[in-house]
Amino acid sequence: MGITDDASRLATLHVDGTAYAVTRARRADVPALVALLADDELGREREHADLEPYLRAFARIDRSPDHLLVAVRSPQDEVVATVHLTMLPGLSRGATLRLQVEAVRVASAVRHLGLGTQLLEWVTGYARSHGAGMVQLTTDRSRAGARRVYERLGYVASHDGMKLHLG
């Protein structure tokens, strides 16, 4: 099935005359998604070649109605960007539903074209259309370029995030 008739299409992003399809990721996309995660200095250190853990994680993500793992496809059906979205219901802030944004990645071959910006703008629309009152994300402090994009889109570094690695 070609990307133009793929039932998983969520949106189309137009960047410099090229149409990119925003789709729900499929199990077959996992190798390409892992390659995107590893496509920078931090990712090369964090990710590994054994796909089994990623396939297990994908199955869990895909089963949950509160998760959406996105694969952005080029006209050649190559996965060129990804983002993982999670709806987080909570009691704080008047029971505001939040959309958590994780693992935003754009392939190095198409970085700096505006695809990441358009993807994040789509994410904001997705959040609104699903009732979220807030979009939140974390970014590694070493990702200065990504941070500039987030700030340009209105994200504010309002909190300090902390992590405890368990293994």
PDB file of C-alpha atoms in Angstrom:
ATOM      1  CA  MET A   1       0.000   0.000   0.000  1.00  0.00           C
ATOM      2  CA  GLY A   2       1.460   3.395  -0.959  1.00  0.00           C
ATOM      3  CA  ILE A   3       1.644   6.203   1.525  1.00  0.00           C
ATOM      4  CA  THR A   4      -0.929   8.235  -0.408  1.00  0.00           C
ATOM      5  CA  ASP A   5      -3.651   5.696   0.338  1.00  0.00           C
ATOM      6  CA  ASP A   6      -2.417   4.602   3.777  1.00  0.00           C
ATOM      7  CA  ALA A   7      -5.282   4.522   6.283  1.00  0.00           C
ATOM      8  CA  SER A   8      -2.876   5.439   9.094  1.00  0.00           C
ATOM      9  CA  ARG A   9      -2.313   8.974   7.726  1.00  0.00           C
ATOM     10  CA  LEU A  10      -3.070  11.585  10.374  1.00  0.00           C
ATOM     11  CA  ALA A  11      -2.001  14.696   8.470  1.00  0.00           C
ATOM     12  CA  THR A  12       0.159  16.009   5.660  1.00  0.00           C
ATOM     13  CA  LEU A  13       2.941  18.524   6.278  1.00  0.00           C
ATOM     14  CA  HIS A  14       4.186  20.608   3.341  1.00  0.00           C
ATOM     15  CA  VAL A  15       7.824  21.701   3.541  1.00  0.00           C
ATOM     16  CA  ASP A  16       9.611  23.358   0.613  1.00  0.00           C
ATOM     17  CA  GLY A  17       7.207  21.842  -1.907  1.00  0.00           C
ATOM     18  CA  THR A  18       7.473  18.337  -0.451  1.00  0.00           C
ATOM     19  CA  ALA A  19       4.528  16.574   1.188  1.00  0.00           C
ATOM     20  CA  TYR A  20       5.336  14.528   4.287  1.00  0.00           C
ATOM     21  CA  ALA A  21       2.726  12.163   5.718  1.00  0.00           C
ATOM     22  CA  VAL A  22       2.183  12.129   9.476  1.00  0.00           C
ATOM     23  CA  THR A  23       1.195   8.540  10.280  1.00  0.00           C
ATOM     24  CA  ARG A  24       0.711   6.202  13.199  1.00  0.00           C
ATOM     25  CA  ALA A  25       3.925   4.172  13.407  1.00  0.00           C
ATOM     26  CA  ARG A  26       3.741   0.497  12.481  1.00  0.00           C
ATOM     27  CA  ARG A  27       5.745  -2.401  13.876  1.00  0.00           C
ATOM     28  CA  ALA A  28       7.680  -2.530  10.607  1.00  0.00           C
ATOM     29  CA  ASP A  29       8.828   1.062  11.264  1.00  0.00           C
ATOM     30  CA  VAL A  30      10.686   0.177  14.462  1.00  0.00           C
ATOM     31  CA  PRO A  31      14.138  -0.239  12.816  1.00  0.00           C
ATOM     32  CA  ALA A  32      13.788   3.156  11.118  1.00  0.00           C
ATOM     33  CA  LEU A  33      12.557   4.770  14.343  1.00  0.00           C
ATOM     34  CA  VAL A  34      15.523   3.376  16.279  1.00  0.00           C
ATOM     35  CA  ALA A  35      17.848   4.671  13.551  1.00  0.00           C
ATOM     36  CA  LEU A  36      16.339   8.145  14.012  1.00  0.00           C
ATOM     37  CA  LEU A  37      16.830   7.914  17.773  1.00  0.00           C
ATOM     38  CA  ALA A  38      20.495   7.036  17.181  1.00  0.00           C
ATOM     39  CA  ASP A  39      21.023   9.773  14.555  1.00  0.00           C
ATOM     40  CA  ASP A  40      22.885  12.211  16.818  1.00  0.00           C
ATOM     41  CA  GLU A  41      25.662  12.256  19.419  1.00  0.00           C
ATOM     42  CA  LEU A  42      23.415  11.471  22.393  1.00  0.00           C
ATOM     43  CA  GLY A  43      21.492   8.768  20.563  1.00  0.00           C
ATOM     44  CA  ARG A  44      24.621   6.984  19.382  1.00  0.00           C
ATOM     45  CA  GLU A  45      25.531   6.515  23.044  1.00  0.00           C
ATOM     46  CA  ARG A  46      22.053   5.519  24.257  1.00  0.00           C
ATOM     47  CA  GLU A  47      20.570   3.267  21.578  1.00  0.00           C
ATOM     48  CA  HIS A  48      21.681  -0.248  20.625  1.00  0.00           C
ATOM     49  CA  ALA A  49      21.379  -2.721  17.752  1.00  0.00           C
ATOM     50  CA  ASP A  50      19.202  -5.344  19.471  1.00  0.00           C
ATOM     51  CA  LEU A  51      15.677  -4.538  18.267  1.00  0.00           C
ATOM     52  CA  GLU A  52      13.836  -6.902  20.634  1.00  0.00           C
ATOM     53  CA  PRO A  53      13.472  -4.395  23.499  1.00  0.00           C
ATOM     54  CA  TYR A  54      12.240  -1.775  21.035  1.00  0.00           C
ATOM     55  CA  LEU A  55       9.706  -4.186  19.538  1.00  0.00           C
ATOM     56  CA  ARG A  56       8.388  -5.022  23.019  1.00  0.00           C
ATOM     57  CA  ALA A  57       8.130  -1.330  23.848  1.00  0.00           C
ATOM     58  CA  PHE A  58       6.376  -0.656  20.548  1.00  0.00           C
ATOM     59  CA  ALA A  59       3.786  -3.352  21.308  1.00  0.00           C
ATOM     60  CA  ARG A  60       3.021  -1.727  24.673  1.00  0.00           C
ATOM     61  CA  ILE A  61       2.816   1.748  23.184  1.00  0.00           C
ATOM     62  CA  ASP A  62       0.621   0.587  20.325  1.00  0.00           C
ATOM     63  CA  ARG A  63      -1.851  -1.153  22.682  1.00  0.00           C
ATOM     64  CA  SER A  64      -2.405   1.919  24.825  1.00  0.00           C
ATOM     65  CA  PRO A  65      -5.102   4.399  23.795  1.00  0.00           C
ATOM     66  CA  ASP A  66      -3.180   7.142  25.619  1.00  0.00           C
ATOM     67  CA  HIS A  67      -0.082   6.764  23.420  1.00  0.00           C
ATOM     68  CA  LEU A  68       0.561   7.715  19.825  1.00  0.00           C
ATOM     69  CA  LEU A  69       3.901   6.916  18.226  1.00  0.00           C
ATOM     70  CA  VAL A  70       4.196   8.978  15.052  1.00  0.00           C
ATOM     71  CA  ALA A  71       6.244   8.192  11.949  1.00  0.00           C
ATOM     72  CA  VAL A  72       6.589  11.032   9.448  1.00  0.00           C
ATOM     73  CA  ARG A  73       7.094   9.683   5.939  1.00  0.00           C
ATOM     74  CA  SER A  74       8.701  11.207   2.881  1.00  0.00           C
ATOM     75  CA  PRO A  75       7.041  10.857  -0.534  1.00  0.00           C
ATOM     76  CA  GLN A  76       9.337   7.812  -0.991  1.00  0.00           C
ATOM     77  CA  ASP A  77       7.743   6.265   2.149  1.00  0.00           C
ATOM     78  CA  GLU A  78      10.944   6.652   4.190  1.00  0.00           C
ATOM     79  CA  VAL A  79      10.524   7.452   7.893  1.00  0.00           C
ATOM     80  CA  VAL A  80      12.202  10.858   8.277  1.00  0.00           C
ATOM     81  CA  ALA A  81      10.858  12.049  11.636  1.00  0.00           C
ATOM     82  CA  THR A  82       9.157  10.755  14.748  1.00  0.00           C
ATOM     83  CA  VAL A  83       7.527  11.884  17.959  1.00  0.00           C
ATOM     84  CA  HIS A  84       5.962   9.928  20.821  1.00  0.00           C
ATOM     85  CA  LEU A  85       2.827  11.470  22.344  1.00  0.00           C
ATOM     86  CA  THR A  86       1.218  10.452  25.631  1.00  0.00           C
ATOM     87  CA  MET A  87      -2.004  11.825  27.088  1.00  0.00           C
ATOM     88  CA  LEU A  88      -1.590  12.315  30.846  1.00  0.00           C
ATOM     89  CA  PRO A  89      -4.752  12.813  32.868  1.00  0.00           C
ATOM     90  CA  GLY A  90      -4.141  14.279  36.289  1.00  0.00           C
ATOM     91  CA  LEU A  91      -5.674  16.071  39.216  1.00  0.00           C
ATOM     92  CA  SER A  92      -3.296  19.042  39.344  1.00  0.00           C
ATOM     93  CA  ARG A  93      -4.039  22.358  37.647  1.00  0.00           C
ATOM     94  CA  GLY A  94      -7.765  21.760  37.901  1.00  0.00           C
ATOM     95  CA  ALA A  95      -7.527  18.257  36.410  1.00  0.00           C
ATOM     96  CA  THR A  96      -5.839  19.547  33.252  1.00  0.00           C
ATOM     97  CA  LEU A  97      -5.227  16.880  30.623  1.00  0.00           C
ATOM     98  CA  ARG A  98      -1.618  17.146  29.417  1.00  0.00           C
ATOM     99  CA  LEU A  99       0.042  15.914  26.279  1.00  0.00           C
ATOM    100  CA  GLN A 100       3.580  14.700  26.990  1.00  0.00           C
ATOM    101  CA  VAL A 101       5.921  14.965  23.992  1.00  0.00           C
ATOM    102  CA  GLU A 102       8.921  12.626  23.872  1.00  0.00           C
ATOM    103  CA  ALA A 103      11.559  11.450  21.399  1.00  0.00           C
ATOM    104  CA  VAL A 104      11.216  14.238  18.840  1.00  0.00           C
ATOM    105  CA  ARG A 105      13.644  13.360  16.065  1.00  0.00           C
ATOM    106  CA  VAL A 106      14.148  14.530  12.491  1.00  0.00           C
ATOM    107  CA  ALA A 107      16.539  12.717  10.151  1.00  0.00           C
ATOM    108  CA  SER A 108      19.789  14.590   9.604  1.00  0.00           C
ATOM    109  CA  ALA A 109      19.142  14.628   5.835  1.00  0.00           C
ATOM    110  CA  VAL A 110      16.023  16.786   6.302  1.00  0.00           C
ATOM    111  CA  ARG A 111      16.957  18.806   9.396  1.00  0.00           C
ATOM    112  CA  HIS A 112      16.843  22.591   9.157  1.00  0.00           C
ATOM    113  CA  LEU A 113      14.100  22.546   6.504  1.00  0.00           C
ATOM    114  CA  GLY A 114      11.290  23.362   8.929  1.00  0.00           C
ATOM    115  CA  LEU A 115       9.868  19.842   9.177  1.00  0.00           C
ATOM    116  CA  GLY A 116      10.418  19.673  12.946  1.00  0.00           C
ATOM    117  CA  THR A 117       8.679  23.013  13.434  1.00  0.00           C
ATOM    118  CA  GLN A 118       5.699  21.919  11.366  1.00  0.00           C
ATOM    119  CA  LEU A 119       5.555  18.601  13.202  1.00  0.00           C
ATOM    120  CA  LEU A 120       5.464  20.386  16.570  1.00  0.00           C
ATOM    121  CA  GLU A 121       2.760  22.743  15.312  1.00  0.00           C
ATOM    122  CA  TRP A 122       0.760  19.665  14.293  1.00  0.00           C
ATOM    123  CA  VAL A 123       1.371  18.211  17.781  1.00  0.00           C
ATOM    124  CA  THR A 124      -0.138  21.365  19.311  1.00  0.00           C
ATOM    125  CA  GLY A 125      -3.240  20.993  17.146  1.00  0.00           C
ATOM    126  CA  TYR A 126      -3.464  17.306  18.035  1.00  0.00           C
ATOM    127  CA  ALA A 127      -3.315  18.196  21.740  1.00  0.00           C
ATOM    128  CA  ARG A 128      -6.077  20.771  21.407  1.00  0.00           C
ATOM    129  CA  SER A 129      -8.295  18.468  19.370  1.00  0.00           C
ATOM    130  CA  HIS A 130      -7.950  15.763  22.036  1.00  0.00           C
ATOM    131  CA  GLY A 131      -8.858  18.053  24.930  1.00  0.00           C
ATOM    132  CA  ALA A 132      -5.410  18.722  26.355  1.00  0.00           C
ATOM    133  CA  GLY A 133      -4.940  21.985  28.192  1.00  0.00           C
ATOM    134  CA  MET A 134      -1.156  21.801  28.176  1.00  0.00           C
ATOM    135  CA  VAL A 135       1.654  20.370  26.080  1.00  0.00           C
ATOM    136  CA  GLN A 136       4.837  19.509  27.940  1.00  0.00           C
ATOM    137  CA  LEU A 137       8.191  18.141  26.905  1.00  0.00           C
ATOM    138  CA  THR A 138      11.698  17.735  28.145  1.00  0.00           C
ATOM    139  CA  THR A 139      14.850  18.202  26.136  1.00  0.00           C
ATOM    140  CA  ASP A 140      18.422  17.337  26.961  1.00  0.00           C
ATOM    141  CA  ARG A 141      20.362  20.439  27.968  1.00  0.00           C
ATOM    142  CA  SER A 142      22.945  19.707  25.273  1.00  0.00           C
ATOM    143  CA  ARG A 143      20.343  20.069  22.492  1.00  0.00           C
ATOM    144  CA  ALA A 144      20.626  23.841  22.107  1.00  0.00           C
ATOM    145  CA  GLY A 145      19.163  23.863  18.589  1.00  0.00           C
ATOM    146  CA  ALA A 146      16.100  21.903  19.643  1.00  0.00           C
ATOM    147  CA  ARG A 147      15.626  24.174  22.621  1.00  0.00           C
ATOM    148  CA  ARG A 148      15.628  27.247  20.346  1.00  0.00           C
ATOM    149  CA  VAL A 149      12.913  25.650  18.193  1.00  0.00           C
ATOM    150  CA  TYR A 150      10.779  24.874  21.255  1.00  0.00           C
ATOM    151  CA  GLU A 151      11.173  28.405  22.619  1.00  0.00           C
ATOM    152  CA  ARG A 152      10.335  29.937  19.238  1.00  0.00           C
ATOM    153  CA  LEU A 153       7.106  27.906  19.306  1.00  0.00           C
ATOM    154  CA  GLY A 154       6.188  29.277  22.738  1.00  0.00           C
ATOM    155  CA  TYR A 155       7.473  26.549  25.053  1.00  0.00           C
ATOM    156  CA  VAL A 156       8.811  27.926  28.332  1.00  0.00           C
ATOM    157  CA  ALA A 157      11.436  26.273  30.528  1.00  0.00           C
ATOM    158  CA  SER A 158       9.234  26.613  33.608  1.00  0.00           C
ATOM    159  CA  HIS A 159      10.381  23.560  35.569  1.00  0.00           C
ATOM    160  CA  ASP A 160      13.560  21.625  36.245  1.00  0.00           C
ATOM    161  CA  GLY A 161      13.225  17.995  35.241  1.00  0.00           C
ATOM    162  CA  MET A 162      14.906  15.267  37.212  1.00  0.00           C
ATOM    163  CA  LYS A 163      15.506  11.617  36.390  1.00  0.00           C
ATOM    164  CA  LEU A 164      16.513   8.634  38.439  1.00  0.00           C
ATOM    165  CA  HIS A 165      18.042   5.876  36.306  1.00  0.00           C
ATOM    166  CA  LEU A 166      17.114   2.473  37.695  1.00  0.00           C
ATOM    167  CA  GLY A 167      19.405   0.191  35.814  1.00  0.00           C
TER     168      GLY A 167
END
